Structures are given as C-alpha cells and as structure tokens.
Short mmCIF file of C-alpha atoms in Angstrom, two decimals:
data_model
loop_
_atom_site.label_atom_id
_atom_site.label_comp_id
_atom_site.label_asym_id
_atom_site.label_seq_id
_atom_site.Cartn_x
_atom_site.Cartn_y
_atom_site.Cartn_z
CA UNK A 1 0.28 -0.31 0.00
CA UNK A 2 1.40 3.29 -1.06
CA UNK A 3 2.52 5.68 2.09
CA UNK A 4 0.50 9.10 2.00
CA UNK A 5 2.01 11.91 0.77
CA UNK A 6 2.10 13.61 4.35
CA UNK A 7 4.29 11.54 6.06
CA UNK A 8 7.57 12.95 4.59
CA UNK A 9 9.05 15.44 2.10
CA UNK A 10 9.91 13.62 -0.73
CA UNK A 11 13.50 15.57 -0.64
CA UNK A 12 15.90 14.03 1.19
CA UNK A 13 18.32 16.50 3.42
CA UNK A 14 21.96 16.29 4.65
CA UNK A 15 22.04 16.62 8.21
CA UNK A 16 24.80 16.01 10.80
CA UNK A 17 23.78 13.49 13.53
CA UNK A 18 24.65 13.16 17.12
CA UNK A 19 23.41 9.81 18.66
CA UNK A 20 22.51 9.86 22.26
CA UNK A 21 21.12 7.26 24.73
CA UNK A 22 17.91 9.32 25.17
CA UNK A 23 15.12 10.78 22.87
CA UNK A 24 14.73 14.11 21.60
CA UNK A 25 10.78 15.17 21.18
CA UNK A 26 9.83 18.31 19.04
CA UNK A 27 9.72 21.61 21.04
CA UNK A 28 11.70 20.82 24.00
CA UNK A 29 15.23 21.98 24.83
CA UNK A 30 18.33 19.61 25.32
CA UNK A 31 21.02 21.02 27.39
CA UNK A 32 24.24 19.30 26.58
CA UNK A 33 27.97 18.98 27.53
CA UNK A 34 30.11 18.32 24.58
CA UNK A 35 33.50 16.93 25.34
CA UNK A 36 34.42 14.39 23.02
CA UNK A 37 36.61 15.61 19.79
CA UNK A 38 34.40 15.05 17.14
CA UNK A 39 31.35 16.60 18.66
CA UNK A 40 33.36 19.76 19.68
CA UNK A 41 34.03 19.99 16.00
CA UNK A 42 30.38 19.52 15.15
CA UNK A 43 29.73 22.48 17.84
CA UNK A 44 32.28 24.69 16.16
CA UNK A 45 30.72 23.87 12.76
CA UNK A 46 27.31 25.07 14.25
CA UNK A 47 28.54 27.90 15.64
CA UNK A 48 30.60 29.39 12.57
CA UNK A 49 27.65 28.73 10.31
CA UNK A 50 29.27 25.87 8.25
CA UNK A 51 26.20 23.52 9.11
CA UNK A 52 23.05 25.67 7.70
CA UNK A 53 20.78 26.79 9.83
CA UNK A 54 22.75 25.50 12.87
CA UNK A 55 20.50 22.65 12.73
CA UNK A 56 21.74 18.87 13.52
CA UNK A 57 19.84 15.53 14.12
CA UNK A 58 19.65 13.75 17.26
CA UNK A 59 18.67 9.99 17.05
CA UNK A 60 18.56 7.50 19.60
CA UNK A 61 21.07 4.61 19.92
CA UNK A 62 19.34 1.12 20.21
CA UNK A 63 21.40 -0.55 22.37
CA UNK A 64 23.45 1.41 25.85
CA UNK A 65 26.42 -1.09 25.09
CA UNK A 66 27.06 0.72 21.32
CA UNK A 67 30.65 1.69 21.61
CA UNK A 68 30.79 2.11 17.71
CA UNK A 69 28.48 3.36 15.12
CA UNK A 70 28.73 1.99 11.80
CA UNK A 71 25.52 1.25 10.38
CA UNK A 72 21.48 2.12 10.26
CA UNK A 73 20.81 -0.87 12.44
CA UNK A 74 22.37 0.58 15.38
CA UNK A 75 20.27 3.70 15.19
CA UNK A 76 16.41 4.22 15.47
CA UNK A 77 14.98 5.25 12.26
CA UNK A 78 12.82 8.29 13.54
CA UNK A 79 15.03 11.21 15.37
CA UNK A 80 14.25 14.62 15.55
CA UNK A 81 16.44 17.86 14.47
CA UNK A 82 17.29 20.46 16.95
CA UNK A 83 18.78 23.74 16.36
CA UNK A 84 21.57 25.32 18.48
CA UNK A 85 20.54 28.08 20.52
CA UNK A 86 23.27 28.78 22.78
CA UNK A 87 26.97 27.85 23.06
CA UNK A 88 29.79 28.64 25.80
CA UNK A 89 32.95 27.60 24.91
CA UNK A 90 35.00 26.37 27.86
CA UNK A 91 38.96 26.90 28.00
CA UNK A 92 39.95 23.45 27.71
CA UNK A 93 37.64 23.42 24.41
CA UNK A 94 34.67 21.58 25.59
CA UNK A 95 31.19 23.14 25.22
CA UNK A 96 28.15 23.79 27.08
CA UNK A 97 25.23 24.28 24.78
CA UNK A 98 21.49 24.58 24.76
CA UNK A 99 19.31 23.52 21.59
CA UNK A 100 15.56 23.51 20.92
CA UNK A 101 13.99 20.26 19.39
CA UNK A 102 12.33 21.24 15.51
CA UNK A 103 11.16 18.22 13.57
CA UNK A 104 11.16 14.66 13.01
CA UNK A 105 13.06 12.98 10.34
CA UNK A 106 13.10 9.21 9.16
CA UNK A 107 17.05 8.22 8.63
CA UNK A 108 17.63 7.25 5.33
CA UNK A 109 21.47 6.75 4.93
CA UNK A 110 24.38 7.02 7.02
CA UNK A 111 27.89 8.56 6.29
CA UNK A 112 30.50 7.54 8.61
CA UNK A 113 33.53 8.81 6.75
CA UNK A 114 32.97 12.68 5.09
CA UNK A 115 33.21 14.06 8.50
CA UNK A 116 34.91 13.73 11.99
CA UNK A 117 31.00 13.02 13.19
CA UNK A 118 27.88 11.13 11.47
CA UNK A 119 26.42 12.67 8.88
CA UNK A 120 22.76 11.22 7.52
CA UNK A 121 20.51 11.64 4.77
CA UNK A 122 17.04 12.33 6.18
CA UNK A 123 13.57 12.49 5.10
CA UNK A 124 11.50 14.97 7.26
CA UNK A 125 8.32 13.11 8.27
CA UNK A 126 4.72 15.17 9.19
CA UNK A 127 1.67 14.02 10.97
CA UNK A 128 -1.21 12.72 10.18
CA UNK A 129 -4.32 15.41 9.42
CA UNK A 130 -6.62 15.48 12.09
CA UNK A 131 -10.43 15.54 11.44
CA UNK A 132 -12.94 17.39 13.25
CA UNK A 133 -13.49 15.40 16.59
CA UNK A 134 -16.51 17.16 17.92
CA UNK A 135 -14.43 18.40 21.08
CA UNK A 136 -12.86 14.95 21.52
CA UNK A 137 -9.55 16.63 21.00
CA UNK A 138 -9.94 19.21 24.20
CA UNK A 139 -11.60 16.54 26.34
CA UNK A 140 -8.33 14.31 25.64
CA UNK A 141 -6.17 17.30 26.00
CA UNK A 142 -7.33 18.01 29.73
CA UNK A 143 -7.46 14.50 30.58
CA UNK A 144 -3.63 13.95 29.50
CA UNK A 145 -2.82 17.75 31.45
CA UNK A 146 -4.53 15.69 34.52
CA UNK A 147 -2.34 12.81 34.01
CA UNK A 148 1.06 14.98 33.96
CA UNK A 149 0.12 17.05 36.83
CA UNK A 150 -0.76 13.92 38.89
CA UNK A 151 2.85 12.52 37.76
CA UNK A 152 4.70 15.71 38.43
CA UNK A 153 3.06 16.51 41.77
CA UNK A 154 4.20 12.58 42.74
CA UNK A 155 7.57 13.25 41.07
CA UNK A 156 8.61 16.60 41.41
CA UNK A 157 8.92 19.67 43.94
CA UNK A 158 6.64 22.23 42.81
CA UNK A 159 9.30 24.61 41.10
CA UNK A 160 10.99 21.70 39.34
CA UNK A 161 8.01 21.68 36.75
CA UNK A 162 6.02 23.79 34.71
CA UNK A 163 2.38 23.17 32.99
CA UNK A 164 2.50 23.42 29.02
CA UNK A 165 0.75 26.57 27.90
CA UNK A 166 -3.00 26.84 27.55
CA UNK A 167 -2.66 27.36 23.91
CA UNK A 168 -0.43 24.83 23.12
CA UNK A 169 -1.27 22.96 20.03
CA UNK A 170 -2.56 19.77 20.20
CA UNK A 171 0.00 18.48 17.93
CA UNK A 172 2.61 19.58 20.05
CA UNK A 173 1.09 18.64 23.63
CA UNK A 174 2.13 15.13 24.15
CA UNK A 175 5.61 16.10 23.37
CA UNK A 176 5.49 18.90 25.99
CA UNK A 177 3.74 16.88 28.59
CA UNK A 178 6.23 14.04 28.36
CA UNK A 179 9.40 16.42 28.08
CA UNK A 180 9.94 16.57 31.96
CA UNK A 181 8.98 13.21 32.62
CA UNK A 182 11.50 10.35 32.75
CA UNK A 183 9.95 7.73 30.59
CA UNK A 184 11.87 4.72 29.27
CA UNK A 185 13.80 5.39 25.94
CA UNK A 186 11.43 3.06 24.24
CA UNK A 187 8.57 4.62 25.31
CA UNK A 188 9.78 8.17 24.41
CA UNK A 189 10.48 6.60 21.02
CA UNK A 190 6.78 5.35 20.86
CA UNK A 191 5.74 9.06 20.98
CA UNK A 192 8.37 10.45 18.65
CA UNK A 193 7.36 7.85 15.67
CA UNK A 194 3.57 8.14 16.21
CA UNK A 195 2.14 10.34 13.39
CA UNK A 196 -1.44 11.05 14.38
CA UNK A 197 -1.57 13.58 17.07
CA UNK A 198 -4.93 12.37 19.09
CA UNK A 199 -3.18 8.91 19.29
CA UNK A 200 0.15 10.36 20.54
CA UNK A 201 -1.78 12.14 23.25
CA UNK A 202 -3.47 9.10 24.37
CA UNK A 203 -0.17 6.92 24.35
CA UNK A 204 1.18 9.92 26.67
CA UNK A 205 -1.97 9.90 29.07
CA UNK A 206 -1.52 6.00 29.39
CA UNK A 207 2.54 6.28 29.85
CA UNK A 208 2.18 9.38 32.19
CA UNK A 209 -0.64 7.54 34.49
CA UNK A 210 1.62 4.68 34.57
CA UNK A 211 4.49 5.84 35.84
CA UNK A 212 2.56 7.81 38.55
CA UNK A 213 1.12 4.64 39.44
CA UNK A 214 4.88 3.23 39.99
CA UNK A 215 6.15 5.86 41.87
CA UNK A 216 2.90 6.22 44.36
CA UNK A 217 3.60 1.92 44.48
CA UNK A 218 7.48 2.45 45.19
CA UNK A 219 7.29 5.47 47.22
CA UNK A 220 10.16 6.99 45.52
CA UNK A 221 10.86 9.68 43.31
CA UNK A 222 13.44 10.23 40.66
CA UNK A 223 16.34 13.22 40.37
CA UNK A 224 15.01 16.53 39.28
CA UNK A 225 15.11 17.38 35.54
CA UNK A 226 18.01 19.94 36.25
CA UNK A 227 20.14 17.05 37.61
CA UNK A 228 19.93 14.69 34.64
CA UNK A 229 22.03 16.50 32.22
CA UNK A 230 24.74 13.48 32.31
CA UNK A 231 22.11 11.07 30.61
CA UNK A 232 22.17 13.27 27.60
CA UNK A 233 25.68 12.78 27.07
CA UNK A 234 26.68 10.52 24.17
CA UNK A 235 28.34 7.15 24.61
CA UNK A 236 31.60 6.91 22.98
CA UNK A 237 31.04 6.72 19.41
CA UNK A 238 32.91 5.85 16.26
#
C-alpha cells in the first residue's frame, strides 16, 4: 500500500547527527555538555555557520552498549532535528550548549567517513491530518494534562516542573507533557514515531498514568530534571 504524501517531504536532506542514549521530542530544550573531539568539531561548525541553520539531528541508539556506530541497524529510524540556541566554549575546548528541538526525520542513509562526526541522509516526517472531532481533542487534552499534573506532583518539587501553555497546539501537547517526565527510552521513541496527534496524546496519557502509579507504589522519586544532564551525554561513538 502506498504511503500517504503527508508522511514526509519527498526530498532528502543532509543532516549532521548526534547519537544519544535518549530520545529528543519536538519543541523541547536539550542542554548538552560537549566533550568528545568529534562533537566539539560539530559544535564549532554549528557556531561558525558551516552547518546551515545551526541544525543537526539527534537519534537514539538502539543499545546502551553501543561503542561504535557503523550502520543504520544501530540507530532508531526516526529522530528529531534540533537547532543550536546557546553555546559557551570552555577554556579546555569543551562546550556547554542548549538546543531547541524542531522536526522529526526518518534516517535513510548514514555517512561515517565524510566528517569527524556522523552525517545522515534524512526525510522529514509530518503528522497525519486531524479530522474534526466534535470536542474530543479538547477533552483528551484535559485528561492528558491531569495525568501530567498527577505525575509531576508525585515526582517533583513544585518548582521543578511547569504546565504547558494553555494555548499549546494539540499536535505538540504530548511532546510537551512528556518532556519533563522520566519515561523509558522505548516509550519516548514510541511518542516520537506516532504520526497521529490524538493517538499520540492518548499514548502520553497512558504512560504518565502508569508512571505516576509506579512512583506511588514504590514510594520513591527520581532526580529533579535539572540534575539529569549527564543522561544526555553520548556514548563513545565511532
């Protein structure tokens, strides 16, 4: 069966890649501490404008044991681009950076030799259109927001989390609700890959309800979001 035209732009784009042991969701911020030489070079290329639009791709590793990326089978097919917003160069050449996630892509080809860092040939992935739902979207959004509030009140201090803006788009809401919640990588990848906004919101609601239940049962809380930067550091790649 032929895929609908809306799945992706037919044109492939060349995008530098940053493999991580996490999943980046559109519309969310990603702080990174850049220490490996290859990614110092990528950051320098982003800062200088060598990379168009300061945009690169983040794609999750399929295994936390991966030490060298040599093929597509080691990475998830769907990733998310992100744009460099802030970069602070440290005296020893490392960088502290902040990026803002933009749009999903499907990874088609991998180039491991043209640059010190990985380069991918990607196609942009779009959402499926949302048909008029007679208020269903609004009701679902309210339920999902309640699940998010319950999770955050269980997991974080009151100043460690914020609610998405009241006027957040339905297409973005699931990503924003999941952004400050410690979901397993596979669950975050499922959200990233889901192309129907309402299905994605239902998935987020179920995941947040499940995780809040786990926290209540265990009587334990995770580290606050501000203490999780090291989770975004890459494995030693290539």
